[in-house]
Amino acid sequence: MARIEVAKPQRRTQEQRSTEMRTRLLDATVDCLVEYGYAGTTTPRVAERAGVTRGAQVHHFGSKTDLVVAAISHLAQLRAETAMREMARVERGDDPVAAALEFLWELHQGPLFIATAELWVAGRTDPVLAAAMEKVEPFVNNAVLMAVARFVPDEIRRKEARDFIYTAMDALRGILISNFVDPDDERARRRWRRATAHLRNIAEAALADVRATD
């Protein structure tokens, strides 16, 4: 009877274990930002959430600042990946402007936006955090622009489309951040619907201008 060789699972390298540990700590940092806010995100809480010892946490990130700065880059990557992934789930349909605005709404729901907003506010008085956020925001915004581009009518020029998307995001983010004070999801949705009515007027005017000059 032939002997069956069972392949032994390969052992993880030290580099792989280190990468996995860092990822656990960074994911835990994002979770803590959402649950406790920036002020309440402490290194002991992060270590506990990640299920690692304080010694392991200090080995990878010596201070809260080191940890949060690394989490900013980690969070930016998650936000960009989410934008590209969610893009594939949205149907363009016969109303691409509505599809784009709905996509932006969905993209700003959930813990990633909450954690990002915590870091934006913390960066107001912390130049280290502000510099780290300033570095990654163009990367995230570019991913959002690339995702939304598929919804934009061909007649709209690239700069006009970019300006429209930034204006829409500015309005949406203001609505959602103000909703933190007295959370009411339905009220926030109503305010966004009201804003989208004005945004649609902007888009339609831009389309009319482009067609008039063609």
PDB file of C-alpha atoms in Angstrom:
ATOM      1  CA  MET A   1       0.000   0.000   0.000  1.00  0.00           C
ATOM      2  CA  ALA A   2       1.443   3.337  -1.052  1.00  0.00           C
ATOM      3  CA  ARG A   3       2.387   5.682   1.773  1.00  0.00           C
ATOM      4  CA  ILE A   4       0.690   9.068   1.626  1.00  0.00           C
ATOM      5  CA  GLU A   5       2.932  11.969   2.474  1.00  0.00           C
ATOM      6  CA  VAL A   6       1.161  14.726   4.381  1.00  0.00           C
ATOM      7  CA  ALA A   7       2.750  18.106   3.778  1.00  0.00           C
ATOM      8  CA  LYS A   8       3.595  19.905   6.978  1.00  0.00           C
ATOM      9  CA  PRO A   9       2.306  23.474   7.205  1.00  0.00           C
ATOM     10  CA  GLN A  10       5.085  25.945   6.676  1.00  0.00           C
ATOM     11  CA  ARG A  11       6.106  27.849   9.752  1.00  0.00           C
ATOM     12  CA  ARG A  12       5.647  31.578   9.607  1.00  0.00           C
ATOM     13  CA  THR A  13       8.804  33.590   9.336  1.00  0.00           C
ATOM     14  CA  GLN A  14       9.744  36.148  11.953  1.00  0.00           C
ATOM     15  CA  GLU A  15       8.940  38.882   9.436  1.00  0.00           C
ATOM     16  CA  GLN A  16       5.459  37.452   8.857  1.00  0.00           C
ATOM     17  CA  ARG A  17       4.794  37.213  12.585  1.00  0.00           C
ATOM     18  CA  SER A  18       5.987  40.777  13.056  1.00  0.00           C
ATOM     19  CA  THR A  19       3.762  42.045  10.237  1.00  0.00           C
ATOM     20  CA  GLU A  20       0.744  40.223  11.648  1.00  0.00           C
ATOM     21  CA  MET A  21       1.400  41.642  15.108  1.00  0.00           C
ATOM     22  CA  ARG A  22       1.662  45.192  13.750  1.00  0.00           C
ATOM     23  CA  THR A  23      -1.563  44.759  11.798  1.00  0.00           C
ATOM     24  CA  ARG A  24      -3.380  43.517  14.903  1.00  0.00           C
ATOM     25  CA  LEU A  25      -2.183  46.547  16.834  1.00  0.00           C
ATOM     26  CA  LEU A  26      -3.141  48.968  14.065  1.00  0.00           C
ATOM     27  CA  ASP A  27      -6.594  47.421  13.645  1.00  0.00           C
ATOM     28  CA  ALA A  28      -7.041  47.648  17.417  1.00  0.00           C
ATOM     29  CA  THR A  29      -6.018  51.317  17.310  1.00  0.00           C
ATOM     30  CA  VAL A  30      -8.718  52.057  14.734  1.00  0.00           C
ATOM     31  CA  ASP A  31     -11.264  50.198  16.896  1.00  0.00           C
ATOM     32  CA  CYS A  32     -10.249  52.234  19.946  1.00  0.00           C
ATOM     33  CA  LEU A  33     -10.491  55.517  18.045  1.00  0.00           C
ATOM     34  CA  VAL A  34     -14.075  54.626  17.167  1.00  0.00           C
ATOM     35  CA  GLU A  35     -15.075  53.425  20.630  1.00  0.00           C
ATOM     36  CA  TYR A  36     -13.119  55.783  22.910  1.00  0.00           C
ATOM     37  CA  GLY A  37     -12.117  58.720  20.702  1.00  0.00           C
ATOM     38  CA  TYR A  38      -8.571  59.954  20.287  1.00  0.00           C
ATOM     39  CA  ALA A  39      -8.192  61.105  23.907  1.00  0.00           C
ATOM     40  CA  GLY A  40      -9.393  57.734  25.188  1.00  0.00           C
ATOM     41  CA  THR A  41      -7.187  55.714  22.869  1.00  0.00           C
ATOM     42  CA  THR A  42      -4.364  54.627  25.145  1.00  0.00           C
ATOM     43  CA  THR A  43      -1.597  52.135  24.509  1.00  0.00           C
ATOM     44  CA  PRO A  44      -2.815  49.756  27.268  1.00  0.00           C
ATOM     45  CA  ARG A  45      -6.294  49.761  25.715  1.00  0.00           C
ATOM     46  CA  VAL A  46      -4.877  49.077  22.276  1.00  0.00           C
ATOM     47  CA  ALA A  47      -2.746  46.209  23.575  1.00  0.00           C
ATOM     48  CA  GLU A  48      -5.744  44.715  25.374  1.00  0.00           C
ATOM     49  CA  ARG A  49      -7.963  45.059  22.281  1.00  0.00           C
ATOM     50  CA  ALA A  50      -5.283  43.446  20.111  1.00  0.00           C
ATOM     51  CA  GLY A  51      -4.828  40.634  22.616  1.00  0.00           C
ATOM     52  CA  VAL A  52      -1.101  41.241  23.049  1.00  0.00           C
ATOM     53  CA  THR A  53       1.113  42.102  25.980  1.00  0.00           C
ATOM     54  CA  ARG A  54       2.175  45.650  26.719  1.00  0.00           C
ATOM     55  CA  GLY A  55       5.738  44.527  26.083  1.00  0.00           C
ATOM     56  CA  ALA A  56       4.837  43.364  22.585  1.00  0.00           C
ATOM     57  CA  GLN A  57       3.067  46.631  21.892  1.00  0.00           C
ATOM     58  CA  VAL A  58       6.024  48.698  23.086  1.00  0.00           C
ATOM     59  CA  HIS A  59       8.379  46.569  21.012  1.00  0.00           C
ATOM     60  CA  HIS A  60       6.542  47.559  17.823  1.00  0.00           C
ATOM     61  CA  PHE A  61       5.383  51.064  18.765  1.00  0.00           C
ATOM     62  CA  GLY A  62       7.246  52.828  21.521  1.00  0.00           C
ATOM     63  CA  SER A  63       4.661  55.535  22.179  1.00  0.00           C
ATOM     64  CA  LYS A  64       1.066  56.482  21.505  1.00  0.00           C
ATOM     65  CA  THR A  65       2.247  58.941  18.861  1.00  0.00           C
ATOM     66  CA  ASP A  66       4.227  56.225  17.044  1.00  0.00           C
ATOM     67  CA  LEU A  67       1.201  53.958  17.171  1.00  0.00           C
ATOM     68  CA  VAL A  68      -1.310  56.537  15.939  1.00  0.00           C
ATOM     69  CA  VAL A  69       0.935  57.849  13.158  1.00  0.00           C
ATOM     70  CA  ALA A  70       1.300  54.285  11.863  1.00  0.00           C
ATOM     71  CA  ALA A  71      -2.462  53.795  12.234  1.00  0.00           C
ATOM     72  CA  ILE A  72      -3.057  56.865  10.063  1.00  0.00           C
ATOM     73  CA  SER A  73      -1.297  55.195   7.135  1.00  0.00           C
ATOM     74  CA  HIS A  74      -3.055  51.903   7.878  1.00  0.00           C
ATOM     75  CA  LEU A  75      -6.428  53.638   7.995  1.00  0.00           C
ATOM     76  CA  ALA A  76      -5.723  55.465   4.729  1.00  0.00           C
ATOM     77  CA  GLN A  77      -5.022  52.150   3.025  1.00  0.00           C
ATOM     78  CA  LEU A  78      -8.280  50.697   4.358  1.00  0.00           C
ATOM     79  CA  ARG A  79     -10.224  53.748   3.183  1.00  0.00           C
ATOM     80  CA  ALA A  80      -8.722  53.578  -0.317  1.00  0.00           C
ATOM     81  CA  GLU A  81      -9.361  49.847  -0.593  1.00  0.00           C
ATOM     82  CA  THR A  82     -12.951  50.338   0.549  1.00  0.00           C
ATOM     83  CA  ALA A  83     -13.525  53.013  -2.098  1.00  0.00           C
ATOM     84  CA  MET A  84     -12.306  50.760  -4.893  1.00  0.00           C
ATOM     85  CA  ARG A  85     -14.184  47.720  -3.559  1.00  0.00           C
ATOM     86  CA  GLU A  86     -17.495  49.520  -3.042  1.00  0.00           C
ATOM     87  CA  MET A  87     -17.258  51.059  -6.501  1.00  0.00           C
ATOM     88  CA  ALA A  88     -17.852  47.648  -8.066  1.00  0.00           C
ATOM     89  CA  ARG A  89     -21.087  47.184  -6.111  1.00  0.00           C
ATOM     90  CA  VAL A  90     -22.844  50.316  -7.329  1.00  0.00           C
ATOM     91  CA  GLU A  91     -24.885  50.272 -10.504  1.00  0.00           C
ATOM     92  CA  ARG A  92     -24.350  53.300 -12.716  1.00  0.00           C
ATOM     93  CA  GLY A  93     -27.863  53.134 -14.153  1.00  0.00           C
ATOM     94  CA  ASP A  94     -29.537  55.960 -16.052  1.00  0.00           C
ATOM     95  CA  ASP A  95     -28.701  58.586 -13.435  1.00  0.00           C
ATOM     96  CA  PRO A  96     -24.913  58.634 -12.926  1.00  0.00           C
ATOM     97  CA  VAL A  97     -24.969  61.778 -10.777  1.00  0.00           C
ATOM     98  CA  ALA A  98     -27.382  60.173  -8.318  1.00  0.00           C
ATOM     99  CA  ALA A  99     -25.253  57.007  -8.347  1.00  0.00           C
ATOM    100  CA  ALA A 100     -22.106  59.014  -7.569  1.00  0.00           C
ATOM    101  CA  LEU A 101     -23.753  60.885  -4.699  1.00  0.00           C
ATOM    102  CA  GLU A 102     -25.202  57.688  -3.231  1.00  0.00           C
ATOM    103  CA  PHE A 103     -21.781  56.066  -3.498  1.00  0.00           C
ATOM    104  CA  LEU A 104     -20.222  58.942  -1.530  1.00  0.00           C
ATOM    105  CA  TRP A 105     -22.879  58.577   1.178  1.00  0.00           C
ATOM    106  CA  GLU A 106     -22.267  54.856   1.563  1.00  0.00           C
ATOM    107  CA  LEU A 107     -18.511  55.340   1.530  1.00  0.00           C
ATOM    108  CA  HIS A 108     -18.707  57.691   4.522  1.00  0.00           C
ATOM    109  CA  GLN A 109     -20.773  55.362   6.699  1.00  0.00           C
ATOM    110  CA  GLY A 110     -19.241  53.164   9.370  1.00  0.00           C
ATOM    111  CA  PRO A 111     -16.174  53.067  11.589  1.00  0.00           C
ATOM    112  CA  LEU A 112     -13.515  54.097   9.057  1.00  0.00           C
ATOM    113  CA  PHE A 113     -14.989  57.569   8.679  1.00  0.00           C
ATOM    114  CA  ILE A 114     -15.490  57.934  12.440  1.00  0.00           C
ATOM    115  CA  ALA A 115     -11.847  57.030  13.118  1.00  0.00           C
ATOM    116  CA  THR A 116     -10.722  59.431  10.392  1.00  0.00           C
ATOM    117  CA  ALA A 117     -12.790  62.276  11.819  1.00  0.00           C
ATOM    118  CA  GLU A 118     -11.256  61.666  15.262  1.00  0.00           C
ATOM    119  CA  LEU A 119      -7.804  62.068  13.730  1.00  0.00           C
ATOM    120  CA  TRP A 120      -8.753  65.183  11.768  1.00  0.00           C
ATOM    121  CA  VAL A 121      -9.889  66.878  14.970  1.00  0.00           C
ATOM    122  CA  ALA A 122      -6.862  65.659  16.958  1.00  0.00           C
ATOM    123  CA  GLY A 123      -4.589  67.024  14.240  1.00  0.00           C
ATOM    124  CA  ARG A 124      -5.888  70.537  14.852  1.00  0.00           C
ATOM    125  CA  THR A 125      -3.679  70.840  17.931  1.00  0.00           C
ATOM    126  CA  ASP A 126      -1.091  68.140  17.203  1.00  0.00           C
ATOM    127  CA  PRO A 127       1.307  69.068  14.383  1.00  0.00           C
ATOM    128  CA  VAL A 128       2.710  65.527  14.158  1.00  0.00           C
ATOM    129  CA  LEU A 129      -0.716  64.035  13.535  1.00  0.00           C
ATOM    130  CA  ALA A 130      -1.617  66.886  11.197  1.00  0.00           C
ATOM    131  CA  ALA A 131       1.484  66.241   9.088  1.00  0.00           C
ATOM    132  CA  ALA A 132       0.735  62.527   8.930  1.00  0.00           C
ATOM    133  CA  MET A 133      -2.873  63.144   7.872  1.00  0.00           C
ATOM    134  CA  GLU A 134      -1.831  65.734   5.302  1.00  0.00           C
ATOM    135  CA  LYS A 135       0.508  63.176   3.769  1.00  0.00           C
ATOM    136  CA  VAL A 136      -2.109  60.441   3.263  1.00  0.00           C
ATOM    137  CA  GLU A 137      -5.265  62.395   2.434  1.00  0.00           C
ATOM    138  CA  PRO A 138      -4.305  62.965  -1.235  1.00  0.00           C
ATOM    139  CA  PHE A 139      -3.819  59.205  -1.611  1.00  0.00           C
ATOM    140  CA  VAL A 140      -7.302  58.498  -0.240  1.00  0.00           C
ATOM    141  CA  ASN A 141      -8.937  61.299  -2.200  1.00  0.00           C
ATOM    142  CA  ASN A 142      -7.350  60.042  -5.403  1.00  0.00           C
ATOM    143  CA  ALA A 143      -8.845  56.604  -4.787  1.00  0.00           C
ATOM    144  CA  VAL A 144     -12.274  58.180  -4.256  1.00  0.00           C
ATOM    145  CA  LEU A 145     -11.902  60.268  -7.417  1.00  0.00           C
ATOM    146  CA  MET A 146     -10.942  57.195  -9.415  1.00  0.00           C
ATOM    147  CA  ALA A 147     -13.940  55.297  -8.037  1.00  0.00           C
ATOM    148  CA  VAL A 148     -16.431  58.092  -8.726  1.00  0.00           C
ATOM    149  CA  ALA A 149     -15.035  58.786 -12.214  1.00  0.00           C
ATOM    150  CA  ARG A 150     -16.971  55.849 -13.654  1.00  0.00           C
ATOM    151  CA  PHE A 151     -20.253  57.550 -12.712  1.00  0.00           C
ATOM    152  CA  VAL A 152     -19.406  60.937 -14.207  1.00  0.00           C
ATOM    153  CA  PRO A 153     -20.888  61.699 -17.633  1.00  0.00           C
ATOM    154  CA  ASP A 154     -18.291  61.866 -20.378  1.00  0.00           C
ATOM    155  CA  GLU A 155     -19.231  65.453 -21.162  1.00  0.00           C
ATOM    156  CA  ILE A 156     -18.005  66.680 -17.787  1.00  0.00           C
ATOM    157  CA  ARG A 157     -14.380  67.708 -17.891  1.00  0.00           C
ATOM    158  CA  ARG A 158     -11.981  66.161 -15.419  1.00  0.00           C
ATOM    159  CA  LYS A 159     -11.412  69.316 -13.360  1.00  0.00           C
ATOM    160  CA  GLU A 160     -15.135  70.063 -13.162  1.00  0.00           C
ATOM    161  CA  ALA A 161     -15.815  66.520 -12.003  1.00  0.00           C
ATOM    162  CA  ARG A 162     -13.062  66.723  -9.379  1.00  0.00           C
ATOM    163  CA  ASP A 163     -14.375  70.043  -8.050  1.00  0.00           C
ATOM    164  CA  PHE A 164     -17.900  68.619  -7.888  1.00  0.00           C
ATOM    165  CA  ILE A 165     -16.777  65.556  -5.937  1.00  0.00           C
ATOM    166  CA  TYR A 166     -14.754  67.630  -3.468  1.00  0.00           C
ATOM    167  CA  THR A 167     -17.730  69.944  -2.916  1.00  0.00           C
ATOM    168  CA  ALA A 168     -19.999  66.942  -2.356  1.00  0.00           C
ATOM    169  CA  MET A 169     -17.560  65.385   0.124  1.00  0.00           C
ATOM    170  CA  ASP A 170     -17.162  68.679   1.994  1.00  0.00           C
ATOM    171  CA  ALA A 171     -20.929  68.955   2.393  1.00  0.00           C
ATOM    172  CA  LEU A 172     -21.340  65.308   3.383  1.00  0.00           C
ATOM    173  CA  ARG A 173     -18.528  65.337   5.912  1.00  0.00           C
ATOM    174  CA  GLY A 174     -19.905  68.483   7.529  1.00  0.00           C
ATOM    175  CA  ILE A 175     -23.317  66.859   7.879  1.00  0.00           C
ATOM    176  CA  LEU A 176     -21.901  63.673   9.386  1.00  0.00           C
ATOM    177  CA  ILE A 177     -19.518  65.400  11.807  1.00  0.00           C
ATOM    178  CA  SER A 178     -22.273  67.708  13.081  1.00  0.00           C
ATOM    179  CA  ASN A 179     -24.380  64.587  13.616  1.00  0.00           C
ATOM    180  CA  PHE A 180     -21.841  63.313  16.159  1.00  0.00           C
ATOM    181  CA  VAL A 181     -23.128  65.836  18.711  1.00  0.00           C
ATOM    182  CA  ASP A 182     -26.739  64.646  18.663  1.00  0.00           C
ATOM    183  CA  PRO A 183     -26.825  61.442  16.602  1.00  0.00           C
ATOM    184  CA  ASP A 184     -29.893  61.057  14.414  1.00  0.00           C
ATOM    185  CA  ASP A 185     -29.329  58.963  11.315  1.00  0.00           C
ATOM    186  CA  GLU A 186     -32.610  59.932   9.674  1.00  0.00           C
ATOM    187  CA  ARG A 187     -31.957  63.643  10.185  1.00  0.00           C
ATOM    188  CA  ALA A 188     -28.483  63.277   8.684  1.00  0.00           C
ATOM    189  CA  ARG A 189     -29.991  61.466   5.713  1.00  0.00           C
ATOM    190  CA  ARG A 190     -32.555  64.247   5.227  1.00  0.00           C
ATOM    191  CA  ARG A 191     -29.821  66.869   5.280  1.00  0.00           C
ATOM    192  CA  TRP A 192     -27.838  64.914   2.706  1.00  0.00           C
ATOM    193  CA  ARG A 193     -30.894  64.607   0.462  1.00  0.00           C
ATOM    194  CA  ARG A 194     -31.340  68.361   0.710  1.00  0.00           C
ATOM    195  CA  ALA A 195     -27.663  68.905  -0.148  1.00  0.00           C
ATOM    196  CA  THR A 196     -27.837  66.496  -3.081  1.00  0.00           C
ATOM    197  CA  ALA A 197     -30.697  68.508  -4.577  1.00  0.00           C
ATOM    198  CA  HIS A 198     -28.386  71.533  -4.728  1.00  0.00           C
ATOM    199  CA  LEU A 199     -25.477  69.420  -5.933  1.00  0.00           C
ATOM    200  CA  ARG A 200     -27.592  68.052  -8.771  1.00  0.00           C
ATOM    201  CA  ASN A 201     -28.328  71.624  -9.847  1.00  0.00           C
ATOM    202  CA  ILE A 202     -24.587  72.275  -9.985  1.00  0.00           C
ATOM    203  CA  ALA A 203     -24.006  69.138 -12.054  1.00  0.00           C
ATOM    204  CA  GLU A 204     -26.823  69.940 -14.448  1.00  0.00           C
ATOM    205  CA  ALA A 205     -25.569  73.503 -14.903  1.00  0.00           C
ATOM    206  CA  ALA A 206     -22.077  72.198 -15.648  1.00  0.00           C
ATOM    207  CA  LEU A 207     -23.477  69.785 -18.215  1.00  0.00           C
ATOM    208  CA  ALA A 208     -25.498  72.566 -19.836  1.00  0.00           C
ATOM    209  CA  ASP A 209     -22.410  74.806 -20.069  1.00  0.00           C
ATOM    210  CA  VAL A 210     -20.338  72.042 -21.638  1.00  0.00           C
ATOM    211  CA  ARG A 211     -23.021  71.216 -24.201  1.00  0.00           C
ATOM    212  CA  ALA A 212     -23.465  74.889 -25.084  1.00  0.00           C
ATOM    213  CA  THR A 213     -19.759  75.240 -25.899  1.00  0.00           C
ATOM    214  CA  ASP A 214     -19.499  71.989 -27.892  1.00  0.00           C
TER     215      ASP A 214
END
